[in-house]
Coordinates of C-alpha atoms in Angstrom, one line a residue:
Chain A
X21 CA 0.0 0.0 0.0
X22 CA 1.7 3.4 -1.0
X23 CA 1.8 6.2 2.1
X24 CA -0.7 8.1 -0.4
X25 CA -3.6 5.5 -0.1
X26 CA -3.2 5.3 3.6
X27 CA -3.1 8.5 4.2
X28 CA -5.3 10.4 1.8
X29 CA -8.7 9.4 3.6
X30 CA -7.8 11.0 7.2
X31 CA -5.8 13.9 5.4
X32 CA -9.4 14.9 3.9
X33 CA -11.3 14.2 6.7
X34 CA -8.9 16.6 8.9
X35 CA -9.0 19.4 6.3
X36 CA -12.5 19.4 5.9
X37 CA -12.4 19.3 10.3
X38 CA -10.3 22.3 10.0
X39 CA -12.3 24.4 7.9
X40 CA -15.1 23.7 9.3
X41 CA -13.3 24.7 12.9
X42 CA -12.8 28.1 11.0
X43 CA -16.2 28.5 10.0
X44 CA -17.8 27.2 13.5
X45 CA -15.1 29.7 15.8
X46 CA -14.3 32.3 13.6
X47 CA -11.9 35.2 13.9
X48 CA -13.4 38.9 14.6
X49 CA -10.4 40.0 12.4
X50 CA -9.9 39.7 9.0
X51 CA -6.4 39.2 8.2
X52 CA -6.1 36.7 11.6
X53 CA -8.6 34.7 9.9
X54 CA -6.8 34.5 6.8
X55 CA -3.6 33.7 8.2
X56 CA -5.1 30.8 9.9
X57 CA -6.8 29.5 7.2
X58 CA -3.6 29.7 5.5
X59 CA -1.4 28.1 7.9
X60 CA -4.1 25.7 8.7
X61 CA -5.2 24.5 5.4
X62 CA -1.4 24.6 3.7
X63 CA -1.3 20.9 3.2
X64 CA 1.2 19.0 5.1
X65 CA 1.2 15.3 5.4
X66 CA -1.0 15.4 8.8
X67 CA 0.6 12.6 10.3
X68 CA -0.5 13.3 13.5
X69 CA -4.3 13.5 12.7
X70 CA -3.5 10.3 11.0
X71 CA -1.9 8.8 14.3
X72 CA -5.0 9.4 16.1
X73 CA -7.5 8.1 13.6
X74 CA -5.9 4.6 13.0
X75 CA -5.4 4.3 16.9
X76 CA -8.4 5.6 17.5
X77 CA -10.2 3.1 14.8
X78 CA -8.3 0.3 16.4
X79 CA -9.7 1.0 19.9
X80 CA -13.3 1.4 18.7
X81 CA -13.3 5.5 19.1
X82 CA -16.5 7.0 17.5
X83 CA -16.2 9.6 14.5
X84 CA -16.9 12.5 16.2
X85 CA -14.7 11.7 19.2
X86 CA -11.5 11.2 16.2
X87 CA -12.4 14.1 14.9
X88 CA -12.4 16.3 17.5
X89 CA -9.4 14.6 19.2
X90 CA -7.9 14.7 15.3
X91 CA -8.4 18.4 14.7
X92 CA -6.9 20.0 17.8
X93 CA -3.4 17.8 17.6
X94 CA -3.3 19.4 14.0
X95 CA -3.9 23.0 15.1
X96 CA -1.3 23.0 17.7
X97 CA 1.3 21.7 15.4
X98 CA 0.2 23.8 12.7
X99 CA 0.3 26.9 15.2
X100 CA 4.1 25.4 16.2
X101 CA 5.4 25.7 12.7
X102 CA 4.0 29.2 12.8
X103 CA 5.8 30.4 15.5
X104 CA 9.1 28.6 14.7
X105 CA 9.4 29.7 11.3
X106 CA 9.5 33.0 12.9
X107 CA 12.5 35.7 12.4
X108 CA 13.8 35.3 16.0
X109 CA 13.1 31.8 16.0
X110 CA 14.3 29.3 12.8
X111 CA 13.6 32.6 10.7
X112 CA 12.7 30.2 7.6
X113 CA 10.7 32.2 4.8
X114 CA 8.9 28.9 2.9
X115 CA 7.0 26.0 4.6
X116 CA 6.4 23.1 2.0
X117 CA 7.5 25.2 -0.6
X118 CA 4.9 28.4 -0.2
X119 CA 6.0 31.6 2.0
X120 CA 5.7 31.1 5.7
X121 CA 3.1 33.3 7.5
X122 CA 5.3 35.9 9.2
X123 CA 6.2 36.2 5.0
X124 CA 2.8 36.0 3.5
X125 CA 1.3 38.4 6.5
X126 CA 3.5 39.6 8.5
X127 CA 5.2 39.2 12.1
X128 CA 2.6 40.3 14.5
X129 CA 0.0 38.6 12.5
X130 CA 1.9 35.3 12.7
X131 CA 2.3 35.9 16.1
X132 CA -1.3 36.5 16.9
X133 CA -2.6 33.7 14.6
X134 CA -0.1 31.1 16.1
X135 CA -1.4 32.3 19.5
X136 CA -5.1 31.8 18.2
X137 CA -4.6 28.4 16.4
X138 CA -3.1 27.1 20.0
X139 CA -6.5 28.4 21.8
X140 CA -8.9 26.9 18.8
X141 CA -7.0 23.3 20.1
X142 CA -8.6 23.6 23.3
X143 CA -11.5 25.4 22.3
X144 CA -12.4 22.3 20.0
X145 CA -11.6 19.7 22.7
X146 CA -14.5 21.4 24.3
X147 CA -16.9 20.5 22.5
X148 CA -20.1 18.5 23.8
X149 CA -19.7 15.2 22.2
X150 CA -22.7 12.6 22.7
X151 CA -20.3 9.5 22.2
X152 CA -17.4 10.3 25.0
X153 CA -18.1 11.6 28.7
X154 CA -16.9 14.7 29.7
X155 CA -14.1 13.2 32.0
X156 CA -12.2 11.6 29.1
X157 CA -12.5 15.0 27.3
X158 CA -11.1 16.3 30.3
X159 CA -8.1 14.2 29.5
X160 CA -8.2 15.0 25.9
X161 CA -7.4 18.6 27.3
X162 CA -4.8 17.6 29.6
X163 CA -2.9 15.0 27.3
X164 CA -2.9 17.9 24.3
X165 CA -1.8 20.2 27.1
X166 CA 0.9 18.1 28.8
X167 CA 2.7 17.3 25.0
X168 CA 2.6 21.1 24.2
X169 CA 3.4 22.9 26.8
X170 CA 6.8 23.6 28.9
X171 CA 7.0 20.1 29.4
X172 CA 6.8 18.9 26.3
X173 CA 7.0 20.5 22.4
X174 CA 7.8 23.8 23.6
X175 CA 10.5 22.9 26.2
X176 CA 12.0 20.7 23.5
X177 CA 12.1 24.0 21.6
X178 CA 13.5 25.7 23.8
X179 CA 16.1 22.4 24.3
X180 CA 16.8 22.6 20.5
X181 CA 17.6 26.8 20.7
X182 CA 19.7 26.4 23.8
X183 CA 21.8 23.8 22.0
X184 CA 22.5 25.5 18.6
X185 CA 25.9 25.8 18.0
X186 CA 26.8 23.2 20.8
X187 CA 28.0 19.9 20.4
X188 CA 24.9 17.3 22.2
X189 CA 26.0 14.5 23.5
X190 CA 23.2 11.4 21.7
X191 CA 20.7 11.6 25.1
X192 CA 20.4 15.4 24.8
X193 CA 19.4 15.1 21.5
X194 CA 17.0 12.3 22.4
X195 CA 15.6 14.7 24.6
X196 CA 15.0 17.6 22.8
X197 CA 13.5 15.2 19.7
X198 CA 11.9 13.5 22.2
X199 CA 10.0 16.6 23.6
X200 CA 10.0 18.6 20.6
X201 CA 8.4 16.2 18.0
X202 CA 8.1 12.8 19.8
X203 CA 5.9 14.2 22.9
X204 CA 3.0 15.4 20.2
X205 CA 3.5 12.0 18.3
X206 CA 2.7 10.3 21.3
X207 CA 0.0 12.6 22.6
X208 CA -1.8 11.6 19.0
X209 CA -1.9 8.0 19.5
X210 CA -2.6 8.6 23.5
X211 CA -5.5 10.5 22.5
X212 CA -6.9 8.2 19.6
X213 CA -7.2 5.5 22.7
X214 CA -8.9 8.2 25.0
X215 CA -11.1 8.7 22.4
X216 CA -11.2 4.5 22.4
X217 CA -13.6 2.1 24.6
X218 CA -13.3 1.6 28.8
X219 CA -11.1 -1.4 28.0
X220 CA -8.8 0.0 25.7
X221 CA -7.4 2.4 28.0
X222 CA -5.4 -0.2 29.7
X223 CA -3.3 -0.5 26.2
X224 CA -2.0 3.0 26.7
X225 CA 1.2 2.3 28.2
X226 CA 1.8 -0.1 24.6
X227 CA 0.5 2.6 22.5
X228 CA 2.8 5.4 24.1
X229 CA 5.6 2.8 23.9
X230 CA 5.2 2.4 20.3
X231 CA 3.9 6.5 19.9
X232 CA 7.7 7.1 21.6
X233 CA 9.8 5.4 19.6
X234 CA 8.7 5.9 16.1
X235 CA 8.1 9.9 17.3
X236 CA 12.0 9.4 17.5
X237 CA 12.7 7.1 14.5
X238 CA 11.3 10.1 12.6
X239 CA 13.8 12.4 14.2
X240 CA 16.8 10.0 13.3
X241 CA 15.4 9.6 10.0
X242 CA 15.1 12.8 9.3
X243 CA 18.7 13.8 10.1
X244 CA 19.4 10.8 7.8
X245 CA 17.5 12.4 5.3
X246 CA 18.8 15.5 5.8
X247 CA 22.5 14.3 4.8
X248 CA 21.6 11.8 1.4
X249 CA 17.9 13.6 0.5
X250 CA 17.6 15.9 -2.4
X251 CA 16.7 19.2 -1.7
X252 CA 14.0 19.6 -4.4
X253 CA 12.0 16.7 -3.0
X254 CA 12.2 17.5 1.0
X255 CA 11.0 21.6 -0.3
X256 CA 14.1 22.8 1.9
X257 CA 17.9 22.9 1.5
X258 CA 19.6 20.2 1.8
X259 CA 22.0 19.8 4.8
X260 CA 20.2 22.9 6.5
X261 CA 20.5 21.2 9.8
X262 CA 24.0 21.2 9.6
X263 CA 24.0 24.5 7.9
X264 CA 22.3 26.0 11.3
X265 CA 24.8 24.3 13.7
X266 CA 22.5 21.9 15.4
X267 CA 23.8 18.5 16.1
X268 CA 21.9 15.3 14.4
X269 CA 22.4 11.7 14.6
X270 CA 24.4 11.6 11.3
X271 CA 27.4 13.8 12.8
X272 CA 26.9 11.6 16.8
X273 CA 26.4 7.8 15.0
X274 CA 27.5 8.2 11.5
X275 CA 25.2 7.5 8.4
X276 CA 25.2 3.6 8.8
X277 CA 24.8 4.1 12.7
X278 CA 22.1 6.6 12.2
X279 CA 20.5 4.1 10.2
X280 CA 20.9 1.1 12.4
X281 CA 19.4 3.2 15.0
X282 CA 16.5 4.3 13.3
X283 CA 15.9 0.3 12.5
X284 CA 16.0 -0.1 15.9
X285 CA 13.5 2.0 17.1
X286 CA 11.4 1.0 14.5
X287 CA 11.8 -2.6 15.6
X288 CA 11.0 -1.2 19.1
X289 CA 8.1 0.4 18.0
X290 CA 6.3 -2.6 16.3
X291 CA 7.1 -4.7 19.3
X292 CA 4.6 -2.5 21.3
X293 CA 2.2 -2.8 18.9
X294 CA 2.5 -6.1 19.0
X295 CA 1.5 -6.5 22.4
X296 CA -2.0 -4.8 21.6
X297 CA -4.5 -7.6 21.1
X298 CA -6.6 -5.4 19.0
X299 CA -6.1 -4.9 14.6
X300 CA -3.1 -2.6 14.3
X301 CA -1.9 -3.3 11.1
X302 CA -2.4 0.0 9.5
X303 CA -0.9 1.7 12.1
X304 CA 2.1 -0.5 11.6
X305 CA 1.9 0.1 7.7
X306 CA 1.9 3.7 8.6
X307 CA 5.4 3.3 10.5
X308 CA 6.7 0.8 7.6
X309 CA 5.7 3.0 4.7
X310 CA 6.8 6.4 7.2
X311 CA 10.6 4.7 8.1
X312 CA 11.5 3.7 4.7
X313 CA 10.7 6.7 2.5
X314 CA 13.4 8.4 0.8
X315 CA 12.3 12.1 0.8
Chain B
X18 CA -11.6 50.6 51.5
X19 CA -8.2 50.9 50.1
X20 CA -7.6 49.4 46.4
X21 CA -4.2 47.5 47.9
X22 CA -6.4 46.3 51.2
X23 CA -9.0 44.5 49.5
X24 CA -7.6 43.0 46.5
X25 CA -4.2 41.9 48.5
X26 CA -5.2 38.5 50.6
X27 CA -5.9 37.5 46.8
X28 CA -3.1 38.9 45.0
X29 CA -1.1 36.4 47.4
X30 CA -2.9 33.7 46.8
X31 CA -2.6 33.9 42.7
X32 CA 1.2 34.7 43.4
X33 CA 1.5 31.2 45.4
X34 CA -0.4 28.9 42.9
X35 CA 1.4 30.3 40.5
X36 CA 5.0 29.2 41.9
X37 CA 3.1 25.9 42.8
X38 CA 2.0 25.8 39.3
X39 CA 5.5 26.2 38.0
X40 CA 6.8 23.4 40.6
X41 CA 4.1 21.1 39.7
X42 CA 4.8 21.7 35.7
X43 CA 8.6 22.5 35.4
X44 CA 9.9 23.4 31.7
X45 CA 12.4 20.6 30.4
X46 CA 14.3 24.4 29.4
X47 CA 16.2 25.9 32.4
X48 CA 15.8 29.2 30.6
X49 CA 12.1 29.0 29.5
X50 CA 11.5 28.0 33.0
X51 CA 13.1 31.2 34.3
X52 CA 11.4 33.3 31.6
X53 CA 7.8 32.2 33.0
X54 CA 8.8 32.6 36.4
X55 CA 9.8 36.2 35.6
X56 CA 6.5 36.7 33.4
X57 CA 3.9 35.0 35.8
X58 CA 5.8 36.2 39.2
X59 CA 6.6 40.1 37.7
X60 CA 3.6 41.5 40.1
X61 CA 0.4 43.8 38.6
X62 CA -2.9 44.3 40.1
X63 CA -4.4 40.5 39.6
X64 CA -7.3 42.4 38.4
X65 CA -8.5 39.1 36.8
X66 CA -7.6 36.4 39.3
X67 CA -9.4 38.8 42.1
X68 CA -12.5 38.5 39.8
X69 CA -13.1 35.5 39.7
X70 CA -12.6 34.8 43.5
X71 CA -14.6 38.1 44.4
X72 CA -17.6 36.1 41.8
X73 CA -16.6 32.6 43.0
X74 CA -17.4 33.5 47.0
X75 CA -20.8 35.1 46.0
X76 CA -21.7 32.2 44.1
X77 CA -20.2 29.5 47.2
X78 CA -17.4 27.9 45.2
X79 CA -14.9 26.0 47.0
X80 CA -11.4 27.9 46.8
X81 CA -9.9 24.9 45.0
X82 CA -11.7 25.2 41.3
X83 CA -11.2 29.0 42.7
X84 CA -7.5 28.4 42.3
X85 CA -7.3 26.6 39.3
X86 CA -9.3 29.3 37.5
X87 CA -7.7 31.7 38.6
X88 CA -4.2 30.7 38.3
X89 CA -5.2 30.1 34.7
X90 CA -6.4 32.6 33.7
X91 CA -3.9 35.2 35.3
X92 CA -1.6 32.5 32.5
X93 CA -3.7 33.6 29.6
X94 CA -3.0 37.9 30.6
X95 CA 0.3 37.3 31.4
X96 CA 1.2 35.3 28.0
X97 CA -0.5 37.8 26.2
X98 CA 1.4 40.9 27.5
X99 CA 4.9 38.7 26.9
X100 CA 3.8 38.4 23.0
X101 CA 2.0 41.6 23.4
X102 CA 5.3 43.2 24.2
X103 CA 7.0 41.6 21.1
X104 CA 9.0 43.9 18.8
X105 CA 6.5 43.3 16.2
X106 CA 3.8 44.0 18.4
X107 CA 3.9 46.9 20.4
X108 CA 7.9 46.9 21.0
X109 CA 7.7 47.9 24.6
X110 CA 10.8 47.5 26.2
X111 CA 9.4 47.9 29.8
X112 CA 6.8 46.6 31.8
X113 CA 5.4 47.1 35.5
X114 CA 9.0 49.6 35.4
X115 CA 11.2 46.4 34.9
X116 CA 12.7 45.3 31.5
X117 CA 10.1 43.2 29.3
X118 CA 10.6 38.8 29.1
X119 CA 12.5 39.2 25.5
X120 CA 14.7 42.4 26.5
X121 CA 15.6 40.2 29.8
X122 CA 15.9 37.0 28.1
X123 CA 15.5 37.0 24.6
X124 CA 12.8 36.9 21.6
X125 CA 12.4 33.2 20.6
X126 CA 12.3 32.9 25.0
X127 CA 9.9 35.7 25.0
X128 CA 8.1 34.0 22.1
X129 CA 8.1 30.1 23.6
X130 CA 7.2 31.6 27.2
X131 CA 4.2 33.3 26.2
X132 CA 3.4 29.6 24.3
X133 CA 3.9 28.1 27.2
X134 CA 2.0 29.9 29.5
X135 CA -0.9 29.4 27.6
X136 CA -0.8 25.6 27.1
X137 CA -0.3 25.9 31.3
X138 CA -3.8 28.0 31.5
X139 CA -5.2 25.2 30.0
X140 CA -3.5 22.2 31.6
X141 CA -4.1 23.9 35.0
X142 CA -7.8 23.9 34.3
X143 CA -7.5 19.9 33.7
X144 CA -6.2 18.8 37.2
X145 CA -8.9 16.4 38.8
X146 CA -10.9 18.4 41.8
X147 CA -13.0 16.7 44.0
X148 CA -15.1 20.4 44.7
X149 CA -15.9 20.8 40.7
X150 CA -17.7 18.1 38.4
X151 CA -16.0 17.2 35.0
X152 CA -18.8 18.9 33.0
X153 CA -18.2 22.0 34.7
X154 CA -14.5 21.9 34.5
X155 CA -14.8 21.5 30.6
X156 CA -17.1 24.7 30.9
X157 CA -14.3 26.5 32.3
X158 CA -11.7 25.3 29.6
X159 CA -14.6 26.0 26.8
X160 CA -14.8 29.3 28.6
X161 CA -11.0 30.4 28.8
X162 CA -10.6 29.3 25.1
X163 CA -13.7 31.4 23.9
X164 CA -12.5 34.3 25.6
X165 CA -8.9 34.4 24.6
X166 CA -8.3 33.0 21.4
X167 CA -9.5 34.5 17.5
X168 CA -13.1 35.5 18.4
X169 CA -11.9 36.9 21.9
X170 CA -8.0 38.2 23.3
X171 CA -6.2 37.3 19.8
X172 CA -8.9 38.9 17.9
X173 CA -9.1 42.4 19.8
X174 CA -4.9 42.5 19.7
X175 CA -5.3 41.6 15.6
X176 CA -8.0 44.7 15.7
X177 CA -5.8 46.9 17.2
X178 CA -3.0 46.2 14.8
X179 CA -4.8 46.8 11.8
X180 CA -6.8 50.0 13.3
X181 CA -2.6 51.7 14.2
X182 CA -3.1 54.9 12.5
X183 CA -6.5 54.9 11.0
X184 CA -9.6 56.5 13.0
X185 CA -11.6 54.1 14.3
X186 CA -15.9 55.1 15.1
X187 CA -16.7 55.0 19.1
X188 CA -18.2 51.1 17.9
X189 CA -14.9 49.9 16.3
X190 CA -13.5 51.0 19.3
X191 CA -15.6 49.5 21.8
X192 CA -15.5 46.3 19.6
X193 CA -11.4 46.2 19.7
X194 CA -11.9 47.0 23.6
X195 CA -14.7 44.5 24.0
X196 CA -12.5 42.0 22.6
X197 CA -8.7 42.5 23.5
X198 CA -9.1 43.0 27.3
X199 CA -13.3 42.7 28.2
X200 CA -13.3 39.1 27.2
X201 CA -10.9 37.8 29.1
X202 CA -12.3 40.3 32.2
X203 CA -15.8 39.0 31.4
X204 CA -14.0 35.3 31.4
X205 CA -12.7 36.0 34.7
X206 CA -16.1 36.7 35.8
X207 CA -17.8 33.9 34.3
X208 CA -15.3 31.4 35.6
X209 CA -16.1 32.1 39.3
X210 CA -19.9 31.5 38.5
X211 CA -19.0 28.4 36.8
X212 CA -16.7 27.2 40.0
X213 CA -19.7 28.3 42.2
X214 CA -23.1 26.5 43.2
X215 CA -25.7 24.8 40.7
X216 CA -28.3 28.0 41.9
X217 CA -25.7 30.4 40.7
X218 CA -25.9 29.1 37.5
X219 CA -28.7 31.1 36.5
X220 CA -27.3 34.5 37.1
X221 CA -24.0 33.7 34.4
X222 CA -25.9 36.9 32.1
X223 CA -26.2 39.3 35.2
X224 CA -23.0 38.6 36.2
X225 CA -21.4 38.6 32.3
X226 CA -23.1 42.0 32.0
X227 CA -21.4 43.3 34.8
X228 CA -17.7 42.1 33.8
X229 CA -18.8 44.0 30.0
X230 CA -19.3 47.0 31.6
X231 CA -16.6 46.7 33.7
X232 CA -14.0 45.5 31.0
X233 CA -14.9 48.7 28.9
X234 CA -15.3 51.3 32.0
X235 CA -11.4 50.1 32.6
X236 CA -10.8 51.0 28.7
X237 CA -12.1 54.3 29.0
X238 CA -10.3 54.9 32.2
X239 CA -7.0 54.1 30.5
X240 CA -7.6 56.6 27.7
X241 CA -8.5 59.7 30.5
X242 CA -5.9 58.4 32.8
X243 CA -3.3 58.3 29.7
X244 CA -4.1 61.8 28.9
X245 CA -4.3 63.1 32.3
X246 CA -2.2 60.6 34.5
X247 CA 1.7 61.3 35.5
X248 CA 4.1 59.1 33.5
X249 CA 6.1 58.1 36.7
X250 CA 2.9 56.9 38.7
X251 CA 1.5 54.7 35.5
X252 CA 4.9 53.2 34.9
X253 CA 4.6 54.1 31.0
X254 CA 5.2 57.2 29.3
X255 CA 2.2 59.8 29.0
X256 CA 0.3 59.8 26.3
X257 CA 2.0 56.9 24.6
X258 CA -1.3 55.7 23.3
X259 CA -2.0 59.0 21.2
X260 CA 2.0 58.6 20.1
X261 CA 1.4 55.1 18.7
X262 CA -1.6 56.6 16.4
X263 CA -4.2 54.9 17.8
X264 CA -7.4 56.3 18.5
X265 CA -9.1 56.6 21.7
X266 CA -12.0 57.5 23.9
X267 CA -10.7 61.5 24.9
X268 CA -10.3 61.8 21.2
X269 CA -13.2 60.7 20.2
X270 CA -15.5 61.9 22.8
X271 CA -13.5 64.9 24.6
X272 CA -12.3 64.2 28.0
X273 CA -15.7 65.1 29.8
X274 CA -17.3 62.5 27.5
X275 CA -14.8 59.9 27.9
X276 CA -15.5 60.5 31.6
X277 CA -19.3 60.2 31.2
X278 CA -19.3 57.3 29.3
X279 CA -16.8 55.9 32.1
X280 CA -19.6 56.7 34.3
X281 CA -22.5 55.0 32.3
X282 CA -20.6 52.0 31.8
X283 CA -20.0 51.6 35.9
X284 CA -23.7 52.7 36.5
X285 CA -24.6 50.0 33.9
X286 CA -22.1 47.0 35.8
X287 CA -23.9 48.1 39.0
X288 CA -27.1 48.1 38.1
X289 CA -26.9 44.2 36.4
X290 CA -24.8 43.2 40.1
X291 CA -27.9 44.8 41.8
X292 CA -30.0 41.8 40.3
X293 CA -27.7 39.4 41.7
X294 CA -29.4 37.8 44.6
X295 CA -25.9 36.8 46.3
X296 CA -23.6 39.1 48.5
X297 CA -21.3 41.1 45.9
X298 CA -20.6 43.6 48.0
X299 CA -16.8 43.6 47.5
X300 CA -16.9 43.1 43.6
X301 CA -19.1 45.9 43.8
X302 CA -16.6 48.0 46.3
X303 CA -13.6 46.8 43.8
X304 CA -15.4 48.5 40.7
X305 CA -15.9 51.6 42.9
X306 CA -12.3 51.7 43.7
X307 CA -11.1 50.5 39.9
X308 CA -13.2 52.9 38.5
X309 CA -12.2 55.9 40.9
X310 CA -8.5 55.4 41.4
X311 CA -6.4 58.6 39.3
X312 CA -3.2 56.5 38.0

């Protein structure tokens, strides 16, 4: 199955989530709602949105539950890119190949609609939904809250600024990827099974396990990528990492060490899956078709 | 009744969940960590937080859901003066007399803290209390998140952007006022009633009336206190509203008329407390003093 046919259902059903989120809580400013629209409905593989649909599916989570669950994990990491493509931040001026939003807007608008898409997250999670009581939303909100916050995607981004132009050693890397991509990851597939049935929620401890280490198999991948990709098909310059000063797993394990390492996880992460007595096997498609694409 | 007596015993109360809500929720950053320290522990009048206890105790909430609502939403005013602060904002290098979060740290710190501190409002919100039902506890989220993010906080600060430098009507005005600081006032308001009694309820429009009027009285204040207040005493310079180009109340309306319509708007929050069948004496004396005080 190509990543295209997986993926292509959920990526619709998220876009169409997302506009209507713009329709149903709208902006009382014109340009704000633009700039969300546009950094909202840019494209972008949505893997997270994906994440929590197939767990979800797999744990017998209603649709409106997925979606709701679905929507918000995309608005906060659309809202991070936002903010991190900023000037005083990675100050990058194209996102998948179109100009970012401090570029197509400007700064204080980015600011401002970055700030706004975080709030929509939680204002969605709050939703009334017939099919999941109001004490699992309640941890809807707090696992979203938990993986973006100080704690998680923001300290790792704070982890990753702090470290520019140092050399990490391989566990502070691990802990900035870890917290900076890998704790949203995980929060996606935690919240597919909060959106699940009573008994799935005992699986959640598998489900982060496996969430963890392909969040992180990404990351290694990525620096991978970053080294032997070619620029035109990843939509940024090649080697930027290195470029910026950050340290990867390429320049800490080597190419064939960042690759055995990224096999590992992977590994790891179908192992936990494995323990799940429930049908998984898209979700591990997803991570096989994910881990061994070249661009 | 001094201003300082009555609002005090709560002012020290905000200021202590919020260093317990900084223990309890460490950054993984050492620096973001300080940064929100500095943001959330820099002082101010806890005009908010002293809201919604003032509301909650009319309305017999327990001073646990108190807390948590309070402590949030004191997160939500304090992020938004960090990003409010921004260079590309208003580019105010002081606040409160003391350097602003990315003059004493930096701007992707400034930027990350104020993320931070939002996704903290909200997690805050989620911690299990045994005082407050999860339905209600969602309210408060679905609250906080109405009242700060496009339609609400974000949207007001977007309408102030785009109205630098043009003359806005009395109504765009009061719209851009409604929305950039009377939501989240009104929130405050609204959150005590929703920590308090089933019975209270019933009086969430007489006691969202009251925090309207209120929120905009404060705006009109501002603009007669900006004109006639002392520099030194305000902590910003004088007439640094009518420098940035914006417009304002004593433009529009004279500086008799800006203090009438000061006046209706505090007659008007009276009058909708007055129907309040509960003791609101001291939210009542705490407009009176607001509402009075020259700087």
């Amino acid at each position: 199955m190509a990543l295209a046919q997986l993926l292509s259902p959920y990526q619709q059903r998220v876009d169409q989530c997302l506009r209507e989120a713009l329709v149903r809580w709208p902006s009382a400013d014109h340009e704000l709602q633009q700039a969300m629209e546009y950094a909202l409905l840019l494209g972008g593989k949505r893997v997270r949105p994906v994440l929590t649909y197939l767990t979800g599916e797999a744990c017998g989570a209603g649709s409106a539950a997925l979606d709701s669950a679905a929507t918000a994990i995309e608005c906060i990491h659309a809202y991070s890119l936002v903010h991190d493509d900023l000037p005083a931040m990675d100050d990058d001026a194209l996102r998948r190949g179109k100009p970012t939003v401090h570029i197509a807007f400007n700064e204080a608008t980015a600011i401002l609609a970055g700030d706004a898409m975080q709030t929509l997250a939680f204002q969605i999670l709050t939703e009334p939904l017939a099919e999941l009581a109001a004490p699992r939303q309640l941890q809807l909100v707090a696992a979203l809250a938990q993986a973006s916050g100080a704690a998680g995607m923001c300290g790792g981004q704070a982890l990753d600024l702090a470290a520019t132009g140092k050399q990490q050693t391989e566990t502070e890397l691990a802990t900035m990827h870890r917290l900076k991509t890998g704790a949203l990851i995980q929060a996606a597939i935690t919240m597919g099974v909060l959106c699940g049935s009573d008994e799935a929620q005992q699986y959640q401890t598998d489900f982060a396990e496996f969430g963890a280490h392909l969040g992180l198999a990404f990351q290694v991948q990525d620096d991978v990528l970053d080294v032997v990709g070619d620029t035109q098909v990843l939509g940024k310059p090649q080697g930027s990492d290195s470029a910026a000063e950050k340290s990867t797993y390429v320049q800490l394990l080597g190419l064939d060490g960042a690759r055995m390492q990224m096999q590992h996880l992977h590994d790891k992460a179908l192992q936990a899956l494995a323990r799940i007595p429930y049908n998984t096997d898209k979700l591990s498609k997803l991570a096989n078709i994910l881990l061994t694409r070249d661009h």
